[in-house]
Short mmCIF file of C-alpha atoms and ligand atoms in Angstrom, two decimals:
data_model
loop_
_atom_site.label_atom_id
_atom_site.label_comp_id
_atom_site.label_asym_id
_atom_site.label_seq_id
_atom_site.Cartn_x
_atom_site.Cartn_y
_atom_site.Cartn_z
CA UNK W 255 4.63 -18.76 -2.72
CA UNK W 256 1.88 -17.19 -5.93
CA UNK W 257 0.70 -13.46 -6.67
CA UNK W 258 -2.51 -13.48 -7.78
CA UNK W 259 -5.20 -11.09 -10.21
CA UNK W 260 -6.43 -9.65 -6.50
CA UNK W 261 -10.41 -10.14 -7.19
CA UNK W 262 -13.73 -8.83 -5.98
CA UNK W 263 -14.05 -11.24 -3.21
CA UNK W 264 -10.57 -10.00 -1.06
CA UNK W 265 -11.92 -6.25 -0.64
CA UNK W 266 -11.58 -8.51 2.81
CA UNK W 267 -8.12 -9.72 3.18
CA UNK W 268 -7.15 -6.81 1.50
CA UNK W 269 -9.26 -4.22 4.70
CA UNK W 270 -6.84 -7.11 6.91
CA UNK W 271 -3.84 -5.56 5.24
CA UNK W 272 -5.30 -1.91 5.39
CA UNK W 273 -5.83 -1.31 8.60
CA UNK W 274 -2.08 -3.07 9.47
CA UNK W 275 -0.48 -0.72 7.16
CA UNK W 276 -2.24 2.00 9.66
CA UNK W 277 -1.28 0.61 12.78
CA UNK W 278 2.34 -0.07 11.51
CA UNK W 279 3.95 1.12 14.28
CA UNK W 280 3.62 -0.76 17.39
CA UNK W 281 3.93 2.55 18.84
CA UNK W 282 0.95 3.98 18.53
CA UNK W 283 -2.33 3.12 20.07
CA UNK W 284 -4.22 0.78 17.47
CA UNK W 285 -6.69 2.11 15.32
CA UNK W 286 -9.62 -0.39 15.51
CA UNK W 287 -10.59 -1.56 12.09
CA UNK W 288 -13.85 -0.36 12.52
CA UNK W 289 -12.29 3.04 12.89
CA UNK W 290 -9.89 2.64 9.72
CA UNK W 291 -13.24 1.94 7.67
CA UNK W 292 -14.87 5.08 9.46
CA UNK W 293 -12.55 7.04 8.35
CA UNK W 294 -12.85 8.71 5.13
CA UNK W 295 -9.04 10.03 5.34
CA UNK W 296 -8.16 6.49 5.39
CA UNK W 297 -11.92 4.51 4.39
CA UNK W 298 -11.87 5.49 1.31
CA UNK W 299 -8.15 3.12 0.36
CA UNK W 300 -10.21 0.07 -0.34
CA UNK W 301 -14.74 1.90 0.28
CA UNK W 302 -15.90 1.03 -2.56
CA UNK W 303 -13.03 -2.25 -3.70
CA UNK W 304 -13.18 -2.16 -6.63
CA UNK W 305 -13.55 0.63 -8.13
CA UNK W 306 -13.10 1.33 -11.56
CA UNK W 307 -9.12 1.52 -12.55
CA UNK W 308 -7.94 -0.91 -8.50
CA UNK W 309 -5.14 -2.98 -9.30
CA UNK W 310 -3.68 -4.74 -7.12
CA UNK W 311 -2.74 -8.51 -6.89
CA UNK W 312 -3.07 -10.65 -3.46
CA UNK W 313 0.62 -12.86 -2.08
CA UNK W 314 -0.65 -16.64 -1.09
CA UNK W 315 1.28 -19.72 0.83
CA UNK W 316 -0.81 -22.49 0.68
CA UNK W 317 -4.01 -21.00 -0.77
CA UNK W 318 -3.95 -18.12 1.93
CA UNK W 319 -3.62 -14.02 1.72
CA UNK W 320 0.20 -13.88 3.35
CA UNK W 321 0.12 -9.91 1.11
CA UNK W 322 -0.93 -7.95 -0.85
CA UNK W 323 -0.88 -4.32 -3.01
CA UNK W 324 -3.39 -2.21 -4.88
CA UNK W 325 -3.00 1.06 -7.05
CA UNK W 326 -6.80 3.28 -6.42
CA UNK W 327 -6.93 6.77 -8.30
CA UNK W 328 -7.99 9.92 -5.64
CA UNK W 329 -9.46 12.91 -7.21
CA UNK W 330 -7.96 15.88 -6.75
CA UNK W 331 -11.32 16.59 -4.24
CA UNK W 332 -11.21 13.52 -1.92
CA UNK W 333 -6.87 13.09 -2.39
CA UNK W 334 -5.64 10.27 -1.08
CA UNK W 335 -1.64 10.68 1.81
CA UNK W 336 0.64 11.22 -1.18
CA UNK W 337 -1.79 12.23 -3.81
CA UNK W 338 0.00 13.79 -6.61
CA UNK W 339 -2.17 13.48 -9.64
CA UNK W 340 -5.32 12.25 -10.21
CA UNK W 341 -4.03 10.47 -13.13
CA UNK W 342 -1.20 9.24 -10.40
CA UNK W 343 -2.66 6.15 -8.46
CA UNK W 344 -1.25 5.25 -4.73
CA UNK W 345 -0.55 2.37 -3.49
CA UNK W 346 -1.84 -0.31 -0.05
CA UNK W 347 1.28 -2.26 0.52
CA UNK W 348 1.10 -5.58 3.62
CA UNK W 349 2.19 -8.95 4.55
CA UNK W 350 0.99 -9.90 7.14
CA UNK W 351 2.92 -10.18 10.47
CA UNK W 352 4.77 -13.34 10.54
CA UNK W 353 5.83 -13.27 6.96
CA UNK W 354 7.51 -10.12 6.56
CA UNK W 355 11.06 -10.08 6.67
CA UNK W 356 10.85 -12.83 3.91
CA UNK W 357 10.59 -10.61 0.74
CA UNK W 358 7.10 -11.07 0.36
CA UNK W 359 6.21 -7.12 0.30
CA UNK W 360 9.53 -6.94 -2.67
CA UNK W 361 7.69 -8.78 -4.86
CA UNK W 362 4.48 -7.98 -4.42
CA UNK W 363 6.12 -4.22 -5.36
CA UNK W 364 6.72 -5.80 -8.82
CA UNK W 365 4.46 -7.62 -8.68
CA UNK W 366 1.59 -4.80 -8.58
CA UNK W 367 4.04 -2.62 -9.94
CA UNK W 368 4.37 -5.16 -13.75
CA UNK W 369 0.52 -4.74 -13.58
CA UNK W 370 0.51 -1.65 -13.75
CA UNK W 371 2.59 -1.37 -16.35
CA UNK W 372 0.59 -3.15 -18.58
CA UNK W 373 -2.77 -1.97 -17.19
CA UNK W 374 -0.70 2.36 -19.00
CA UNK W 375 0.14 3.07 -15.67
CA UNK W 376 2.77 6.20 -15.69
CA UNK W 377 3.62 6.77 -11.89
CA UNK W 378 2.42 5.13 -9.13
CA UNK W 379 3.00 7.43 -5.94
CA UNK W 380 2.92 6.39 -2.25
CA UNK W 381 2.43 8.11 1.71
CA UNK W 382 5.13 6.71 3.54
CA UNK W 383 6.40 7.64 7.68
CA UNK W 384 10.32 8.60 7.53
CA UNK W 385 11.10 6.49 9.93
CA UNK W 386 8.81 2.93 8.62
CA UNK W 387 12.15 0.87 7.23
CA UNK W 388 9.43 0.48 4.25
CA UNK W 389 11.01 3.70 2.94
CA UNK W 390 14.08 1.75 2.48
CA UNK W 391 12.32 -0.57 -0.07
CA UNK W 392 11.05 2.01 -1.54
CA UNK W 393 13.87 3.33 -2.56
CA UNK W 394 15.53 0.21 -3.09
CA UNK W 395 12.92 -0.06 -5.72
CA UNK W 396 13.46 3.64 -7.17
CA UNK W 397 10.86 5.38 -5.51
CA UNK W 398 11.61 9.31 -4.93
CA UNK W 399 11.31 11.37 -2.56
CA UNK W 400 8.64 14.18 -4.86
CA UNK W 401 8.12 15.88 -1.39
CA UNK W 402 6.26 15.53 2.53
CA UNK W 403 2.82 14.68 2.80
CA UNK W 404 3.19 15.66 7.42
CA UNK W 405 6.08 17.06 9.49
CA UNK W 406 6.30 12.78 9.66
CA UNK W 407 5.97 11.76 6.02
CA UNK W 408 7.55 11.60 2.80
CA UNK W 409 5.55 11.37 -0.67
CA UNK W 410 7.06 9.20 -2.96
CA UNK W 411 6.85 8.48 -6.62
CA UNK W 412 8.29 5.30 -8.75
CA UNK W 413 8.23 6.17 -12.86
CA UNK W 414 6.87 3.00 -14.14
C1 COA E 91 5.88 -2.37 4.87
C2 COA E 91 6.11 -4.29 4.83
C3 COA E 91 5.02 -4.10 2.99
C4 COA E 91 7.24 -4.81 3.90
O1 COA E 91 6.77 -6.54 3.38
P1 COA E 91 8.13 -7.86 3.92
O2 COA E 91 8.07 -9.00 3.03
O3 COA E 91 8.36 -7.66 4.62
O4 COA E 91 9.44 -6.55 2.88
P2 COA E 91 10.45 -7.84 2.31
O5 COA E 91 10.91 -8.81 2.83
O6 COA E 91 10.14 -7.40 1.36
O7 COA E 91 11.78 -6.66 3.00
C5 COA E 91 12.02 -5.64 1.81
C6 COA E 91 12.94 -4.69 2.61
O8 COA E 91 12.50 -3.90 3.65
C7 COA E 91 13.13 -3.54 4.63
N1 COA E 91 13.14 -4.53 5.52
C8 COA E 91 12.28 -5.40 6.04
N2 COA E 91 11.70 -6.12 7.02
C9 COA E 91 12.40 -4.78 7.78
C10 COA E 91 13.27 -4.90 8.69
N3 COA E 91 12.72 -5.62 10.47
N4 COA E 91 13.95 -4.22 9.55
C11 COA E 91 14.57 -3.48 8.66
N5 COA E 91 14.12 -3.18 7.24
C12 COA E 91 13.55 -4.02 7.00
C13 COA E 91 15.09 -4.04 3.89
O9 COA E 91 15.31 -2.62 2.95
C14 COA E 91 14.40 -5.11 3.01
O10 COA E 91 15.06 -4.89 2.11
P3 COA E 91 16.38 -5.93 1.85
O11 COA E 91 15.89 -7.70 2.21
O12 COA E 91 17.29 -6.15 1.64
O13 COA E 91 16.98 -5.62 3.65
C15 COA E 91 5.25 -4.81 5.57
O14 COA E 91 6.47 -5.28 6.02
C16 COA E 91 4.29 -5.17 6.61
O15 COA E 91 3.82 -5.32 5.68
N6 COA E 91 4.99 -3.58 7.63
C17 COA E 91 3.64 -3.21 8.16
C18 COA E 91 2.72 -2.30 7.39
C19 COA E 91 3.41 -1.49 7.15
O16 COA E 91 4.29 -0.61 6.93
N7 COA E 91 2.73 -1.07 5.48
C20 COA E 91 3.79 0.40 5.04
C21 COA E 91 2.78 1.58 5.06
S1 COA E 91 3.48 2.67 3.73
#
């Protein structure tokens, strides 16, 4: 397994990751890739990848991408679900279904944080549904709940 910087050529794979992150719950009706990209509140996580300020990591096993994590800054007039401030980028993360629960997500998180730290980023935010086990990973990795994003989700922040 290697963890490398995400490049413009990863746009398609990172879109897959976004679609998987949006559809994380098997109990919900799945949103198509087209719908995820067309809806501004989800499409803006990957639109135009890479934008200035974007920073991402891809996990590869035998040359095949198996997970990705990236950070994107949003302005206050086009906030992400986990928006806290214009200078705090928001995390998107996902691991290909067959590779989940094997430590890839935790390693991706640490890898993207290391790159963010090196780039001078001081805080990272994210939004997570409270019933998503991913929240336990974020808590274990030092993210704190700073507010409720919606009835069912929390906004979390990690100070790097
Ligand atoms: C969330 C996600 C990125 C985590 O990556 P992962 O590689 O599966 O996670 P890891 O193997 O690194 O596990 C990290 C922690 O998550 C939790 N976890 C992982 N798999 C779990 C499972 N099946 N059930 C419950 N908890 C689980 C555990 O707390 C685990 O820590 P531990 O190994 O000390 O027990 C990945 O599962 C995923 O892509 N899920 C679908 C998309 C999604 O939900 N994205 C996040 C949206 S906010």
